[in-house]
Short mmCIF file of C-alpha atoms and ligand atoms in Angstrom, two decimals:
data_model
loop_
_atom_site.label_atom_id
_atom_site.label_comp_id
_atom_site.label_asym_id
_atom_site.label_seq_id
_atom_site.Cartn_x
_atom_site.Cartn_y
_atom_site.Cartn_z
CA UNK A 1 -13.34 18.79 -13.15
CA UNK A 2 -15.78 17.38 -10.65
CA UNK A 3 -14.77 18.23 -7.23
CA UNK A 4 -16.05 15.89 -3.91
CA UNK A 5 -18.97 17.13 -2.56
CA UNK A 6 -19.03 14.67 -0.08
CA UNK A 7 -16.14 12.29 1.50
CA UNK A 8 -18.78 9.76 2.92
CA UNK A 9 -20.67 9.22 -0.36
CA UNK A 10 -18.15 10.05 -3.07
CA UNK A 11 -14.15 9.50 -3.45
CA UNK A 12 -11.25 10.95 -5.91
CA UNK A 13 -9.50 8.52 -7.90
CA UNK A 14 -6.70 9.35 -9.79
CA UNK A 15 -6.88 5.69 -11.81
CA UNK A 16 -8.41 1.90 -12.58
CA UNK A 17 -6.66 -0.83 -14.51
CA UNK A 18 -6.10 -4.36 -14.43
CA UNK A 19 -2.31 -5.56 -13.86
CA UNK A 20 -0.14 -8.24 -12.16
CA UNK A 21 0.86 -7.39 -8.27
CA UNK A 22 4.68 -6.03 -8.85
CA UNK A 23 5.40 -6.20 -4.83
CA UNK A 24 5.33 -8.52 -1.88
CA UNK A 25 4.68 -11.97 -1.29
CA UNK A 26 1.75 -12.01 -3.83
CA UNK A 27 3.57 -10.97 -6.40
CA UNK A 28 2.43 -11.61 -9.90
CA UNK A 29 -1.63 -12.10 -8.94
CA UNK A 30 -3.57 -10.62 -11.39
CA UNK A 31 -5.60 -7.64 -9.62
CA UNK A 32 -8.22 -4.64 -10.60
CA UNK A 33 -6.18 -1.65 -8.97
CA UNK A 34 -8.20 1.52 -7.61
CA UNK A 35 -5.79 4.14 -7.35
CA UNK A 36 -7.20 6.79 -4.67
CA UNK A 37 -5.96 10.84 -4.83
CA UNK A 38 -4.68 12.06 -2.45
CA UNK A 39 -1.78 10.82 0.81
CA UNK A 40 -0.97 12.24 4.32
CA UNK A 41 2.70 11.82 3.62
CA UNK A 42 5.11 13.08 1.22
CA UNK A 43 7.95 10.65 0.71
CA UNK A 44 11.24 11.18 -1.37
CA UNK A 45 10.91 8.36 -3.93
CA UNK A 46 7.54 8.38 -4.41
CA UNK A 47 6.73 7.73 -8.14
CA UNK A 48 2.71 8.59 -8.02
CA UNK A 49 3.18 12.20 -7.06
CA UNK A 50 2.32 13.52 -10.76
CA UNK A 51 -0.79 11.53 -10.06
CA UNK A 52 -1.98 12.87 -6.84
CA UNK A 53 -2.52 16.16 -8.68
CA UNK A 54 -6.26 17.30 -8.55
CA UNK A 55 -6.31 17.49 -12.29
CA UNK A 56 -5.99 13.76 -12.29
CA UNK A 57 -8.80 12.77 -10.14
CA UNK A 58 -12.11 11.50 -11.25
CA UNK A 59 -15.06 11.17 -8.46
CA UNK A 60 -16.81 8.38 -8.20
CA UNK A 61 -20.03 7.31 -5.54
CA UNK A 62 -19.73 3.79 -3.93
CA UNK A 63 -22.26 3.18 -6.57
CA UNK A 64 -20.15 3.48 -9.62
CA UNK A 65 -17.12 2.61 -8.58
CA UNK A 66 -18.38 -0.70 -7.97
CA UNK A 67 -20.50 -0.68 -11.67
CA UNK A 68 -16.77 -0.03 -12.85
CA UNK A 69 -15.34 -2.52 -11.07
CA UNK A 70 -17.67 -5.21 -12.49
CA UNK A 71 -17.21 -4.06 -15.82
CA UNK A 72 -13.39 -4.38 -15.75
CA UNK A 73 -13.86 -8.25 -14.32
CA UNK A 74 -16.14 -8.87 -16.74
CA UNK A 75 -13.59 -7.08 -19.84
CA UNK A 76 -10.61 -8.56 -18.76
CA UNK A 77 -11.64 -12.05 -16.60
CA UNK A 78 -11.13 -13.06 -13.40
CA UNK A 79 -9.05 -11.13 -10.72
CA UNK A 80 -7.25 -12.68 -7.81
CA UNK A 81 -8.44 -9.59 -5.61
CA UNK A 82 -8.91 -6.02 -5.75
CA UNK A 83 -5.94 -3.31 -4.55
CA UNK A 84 -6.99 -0.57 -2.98
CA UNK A 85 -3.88 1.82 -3.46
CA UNK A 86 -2.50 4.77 -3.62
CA UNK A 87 -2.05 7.99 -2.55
CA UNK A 88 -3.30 6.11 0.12
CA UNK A 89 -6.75 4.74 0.35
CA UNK A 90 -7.21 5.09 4.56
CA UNK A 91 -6.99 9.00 3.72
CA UNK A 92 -10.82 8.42 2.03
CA UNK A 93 -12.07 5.96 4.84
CA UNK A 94 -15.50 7.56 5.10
CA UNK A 95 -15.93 6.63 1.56
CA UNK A 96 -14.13 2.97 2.38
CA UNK A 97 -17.15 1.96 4.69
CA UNK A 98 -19.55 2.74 2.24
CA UNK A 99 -17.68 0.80 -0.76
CA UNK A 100 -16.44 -1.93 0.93
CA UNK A 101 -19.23 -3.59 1.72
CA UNK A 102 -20.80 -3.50 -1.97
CA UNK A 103 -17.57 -4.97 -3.14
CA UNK A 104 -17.45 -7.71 -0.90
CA UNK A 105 -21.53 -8.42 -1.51
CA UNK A 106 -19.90 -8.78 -4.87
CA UNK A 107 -17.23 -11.42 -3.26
CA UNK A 108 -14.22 -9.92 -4.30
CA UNK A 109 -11.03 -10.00 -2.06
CA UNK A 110 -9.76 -6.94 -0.76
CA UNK A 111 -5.93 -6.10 -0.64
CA UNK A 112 -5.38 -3.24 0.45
CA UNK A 113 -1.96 -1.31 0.49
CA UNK A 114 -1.37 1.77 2.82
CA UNK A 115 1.52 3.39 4.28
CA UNK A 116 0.13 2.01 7.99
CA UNK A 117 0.24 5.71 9.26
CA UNK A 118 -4.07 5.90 9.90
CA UNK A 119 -4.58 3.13 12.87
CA UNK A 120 -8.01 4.90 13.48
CA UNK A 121 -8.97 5.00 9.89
CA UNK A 122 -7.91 1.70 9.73
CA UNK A 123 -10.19 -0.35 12.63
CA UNK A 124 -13.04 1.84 10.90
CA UNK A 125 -12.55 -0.62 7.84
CA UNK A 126 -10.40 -3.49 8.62
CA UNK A 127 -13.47 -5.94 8.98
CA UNK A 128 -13.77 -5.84 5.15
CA UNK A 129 -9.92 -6.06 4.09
CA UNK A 130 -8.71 -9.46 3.35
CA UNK A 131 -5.19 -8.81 2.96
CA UNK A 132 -3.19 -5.69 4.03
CA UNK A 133 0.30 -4.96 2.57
CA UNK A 134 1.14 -2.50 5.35
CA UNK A 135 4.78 -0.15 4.90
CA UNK A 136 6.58 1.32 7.60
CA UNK A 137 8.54 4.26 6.37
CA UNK A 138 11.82 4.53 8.16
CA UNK A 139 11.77 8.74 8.04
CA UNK A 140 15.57 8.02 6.32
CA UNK A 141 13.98 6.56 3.50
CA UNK A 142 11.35 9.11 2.66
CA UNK A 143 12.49 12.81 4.28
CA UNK A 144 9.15 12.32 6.16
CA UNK A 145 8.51 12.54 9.51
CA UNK A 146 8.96 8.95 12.10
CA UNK A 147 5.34 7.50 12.69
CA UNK A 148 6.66 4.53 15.11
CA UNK A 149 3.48 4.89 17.20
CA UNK A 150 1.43 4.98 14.38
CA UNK A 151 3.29 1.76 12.91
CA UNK A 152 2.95 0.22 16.10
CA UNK A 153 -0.93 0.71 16.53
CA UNK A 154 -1.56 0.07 12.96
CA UNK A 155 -0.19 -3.29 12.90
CA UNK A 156 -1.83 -4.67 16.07
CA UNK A 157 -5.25 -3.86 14.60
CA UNK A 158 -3.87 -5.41 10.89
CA UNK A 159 -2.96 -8.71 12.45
CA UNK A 160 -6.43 -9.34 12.72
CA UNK A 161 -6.15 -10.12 8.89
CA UNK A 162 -3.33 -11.43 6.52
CA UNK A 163 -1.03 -8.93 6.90
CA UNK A 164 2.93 -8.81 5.52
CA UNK A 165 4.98 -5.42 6.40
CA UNK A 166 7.39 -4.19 3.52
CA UNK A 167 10.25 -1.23 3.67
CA UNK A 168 11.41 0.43 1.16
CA UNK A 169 15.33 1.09 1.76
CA UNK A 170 17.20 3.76 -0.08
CA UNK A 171 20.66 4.45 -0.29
CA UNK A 172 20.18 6.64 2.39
CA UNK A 173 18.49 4.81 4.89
CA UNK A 174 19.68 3.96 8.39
CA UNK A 175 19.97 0.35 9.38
CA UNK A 176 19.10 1.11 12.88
CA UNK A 177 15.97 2.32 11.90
CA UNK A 178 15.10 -0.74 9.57
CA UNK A 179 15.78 -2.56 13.22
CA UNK A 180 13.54 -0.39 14.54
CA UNK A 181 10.69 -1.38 11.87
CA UNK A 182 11.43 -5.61 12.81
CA UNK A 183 11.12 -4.65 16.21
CA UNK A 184 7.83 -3.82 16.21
CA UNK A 185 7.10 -6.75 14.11
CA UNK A 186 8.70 -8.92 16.28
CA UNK A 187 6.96 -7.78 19.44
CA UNK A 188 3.27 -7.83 17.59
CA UNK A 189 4.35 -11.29 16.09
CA UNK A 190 7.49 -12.59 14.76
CA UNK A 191 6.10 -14.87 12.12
CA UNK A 192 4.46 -11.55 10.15
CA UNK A 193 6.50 -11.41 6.41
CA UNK A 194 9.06 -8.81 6.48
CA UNK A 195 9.80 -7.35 3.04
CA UNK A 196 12.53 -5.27 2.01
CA UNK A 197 12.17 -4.07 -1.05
CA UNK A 198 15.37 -2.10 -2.59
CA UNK A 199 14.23 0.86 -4.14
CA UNK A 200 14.13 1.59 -7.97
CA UNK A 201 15.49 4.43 -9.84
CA UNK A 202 14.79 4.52 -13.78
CA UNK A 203 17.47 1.94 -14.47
CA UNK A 204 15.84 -0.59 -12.19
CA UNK A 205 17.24 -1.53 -8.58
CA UNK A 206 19.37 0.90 -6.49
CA UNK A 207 22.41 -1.21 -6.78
CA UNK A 208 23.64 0.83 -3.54
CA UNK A 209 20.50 -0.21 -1.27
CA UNK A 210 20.67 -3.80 -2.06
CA UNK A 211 24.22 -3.61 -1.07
CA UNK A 212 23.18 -1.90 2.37
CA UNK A 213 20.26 -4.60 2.52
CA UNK A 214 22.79 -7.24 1.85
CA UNK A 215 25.70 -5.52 3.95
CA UNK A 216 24.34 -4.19 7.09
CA UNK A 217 20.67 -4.45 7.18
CA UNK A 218 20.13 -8.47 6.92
CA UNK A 219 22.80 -9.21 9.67
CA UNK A 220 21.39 -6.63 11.93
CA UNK A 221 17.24 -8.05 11.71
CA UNK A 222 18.06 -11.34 11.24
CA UNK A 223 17.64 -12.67 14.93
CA UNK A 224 13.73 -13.48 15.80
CA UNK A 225 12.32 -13.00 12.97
CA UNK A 226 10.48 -16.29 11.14
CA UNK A 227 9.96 -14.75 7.24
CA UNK A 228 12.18 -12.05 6.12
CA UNK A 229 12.52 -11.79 2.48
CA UNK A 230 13.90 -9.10 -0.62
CA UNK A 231 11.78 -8.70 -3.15
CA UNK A 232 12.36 -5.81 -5.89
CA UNK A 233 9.85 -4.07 -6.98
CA UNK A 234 8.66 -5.50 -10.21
CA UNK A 235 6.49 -3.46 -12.60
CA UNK A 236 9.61 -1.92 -14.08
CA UNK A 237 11.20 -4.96 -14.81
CA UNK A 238 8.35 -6.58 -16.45
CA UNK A 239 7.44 -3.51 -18.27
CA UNK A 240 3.88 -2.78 -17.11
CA UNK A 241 1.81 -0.31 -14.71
S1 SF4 B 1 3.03 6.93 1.33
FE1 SF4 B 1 3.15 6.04 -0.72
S2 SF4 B 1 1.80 7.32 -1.97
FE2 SF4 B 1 2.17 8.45 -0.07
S3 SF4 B 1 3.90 9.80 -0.58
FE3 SF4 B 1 4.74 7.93 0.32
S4 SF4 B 1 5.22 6.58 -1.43
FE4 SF4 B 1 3.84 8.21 -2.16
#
């Protein structure tokens, strides 16, 4: 296995495919994902964390990646956008500023999706994202660490751009801290989309955190905030990656 010789010119991915968005309001756009290695935080339900093993990555130079990204379009037909994801992709920004640009010069749409932990990696590459699909990860959700700071920062340099903010809520997360999360929404802008998204376990949504979404989340968020919507993740239920 190749290892990176250098995070400015080169990045790890652990995979590329074309498949439909499964989260979020754009759900069900056709996109090129780029899955990058490696992430800064290590969250209970994560389902990529066989694939943010070393043995799984493949490094490519701005260069290539784009080659293979024009390949793919060319394969499969048109994308609505490329998704940078994860791992998460603001842990290889060096890399970012270097790719970025070729891929817009090839006018493709960036989404990117990120845990919205790296506000500094972030404003290094924001000016070529077109859409970010930010999370804020209530530390009852994913055994992590709080990054409220973090979350707070993040989002008032992602508002620059179309931006939506989506939670994933366990059967273990606190309500309070899901009001914490529309808070800071609310005071960078209350019209920013505010996704929960129930969590899935291998028999498809965590009946128990829709019921907490339903029970004591909604009521407690619902005041001043414009677009506040569930949406399940979907690539389980549809059957694809
Ligand atoms: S931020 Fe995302 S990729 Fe990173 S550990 Fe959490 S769920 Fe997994």
């Amino acid at each position: 296995m190749k290892r990176l010789s250098d995070p400015q010119t080169e990045t790890e991915i652990s995979e590329i495919f074309s498949s439909l968005q499964g989260e979020g309001p754009h759900l069900g756009v056709k996109q090129i994902f780029v899955r990058f290695g490696r992430c800064n935080m290590h969250c209970g339900y994560c389902d990529e964390l066989e694939k943010m093993k070393e043995e799984h990555f493949q490094v490519f130079s701005a260069d290539a990646l784009t080659t293979e990204l024009e390949r793919l379009e060319s394969e499969k037909g048109s994308h609505h956008s490329v998704a940078l994801t994860g791992g998460d992709p603001l842990f290889y920004a060096p890399f970012l500023a270097e790719f970025l640009p070729r891929l817009k010069a090839k006018g493709r749409l960036v989404y990117l999706e990120t845990n919205g932990t790296l506000p500094r990696e972030l404003s290094e590459v924001v000016k070529w994202c077109d859409i970010i699909a930010m999370d804020m990860k209530p530390p009852t959700s994913t055994g992590d660490r709080p990054f409220w700071a973090a979350h707070e920062e993040f989002l008032k340099i992602a508002i620059r751009k179309e931006v939506f903010v989506k939670v994933v809520v366990t059967p273990e997360t606190a309500a309070d801290e899901v009001k914490r999360c529309a808070g800071i929404v609310k005071s960078v802008n209350p019209k920013i989309p505010f996704i929960l998204q129930p969590v899935s376990d291998p028999f498809g949504i965590n009946t128990q955190a829709l019921s907490l979404i339903e029970k004591e989340i909604l009521p407690s968020i619902s005041e001043g905030l414009f677009d506040v919507r569930v949406i399940p993740q979907m690539h389980k239920i549809w059957g694809v990656r």
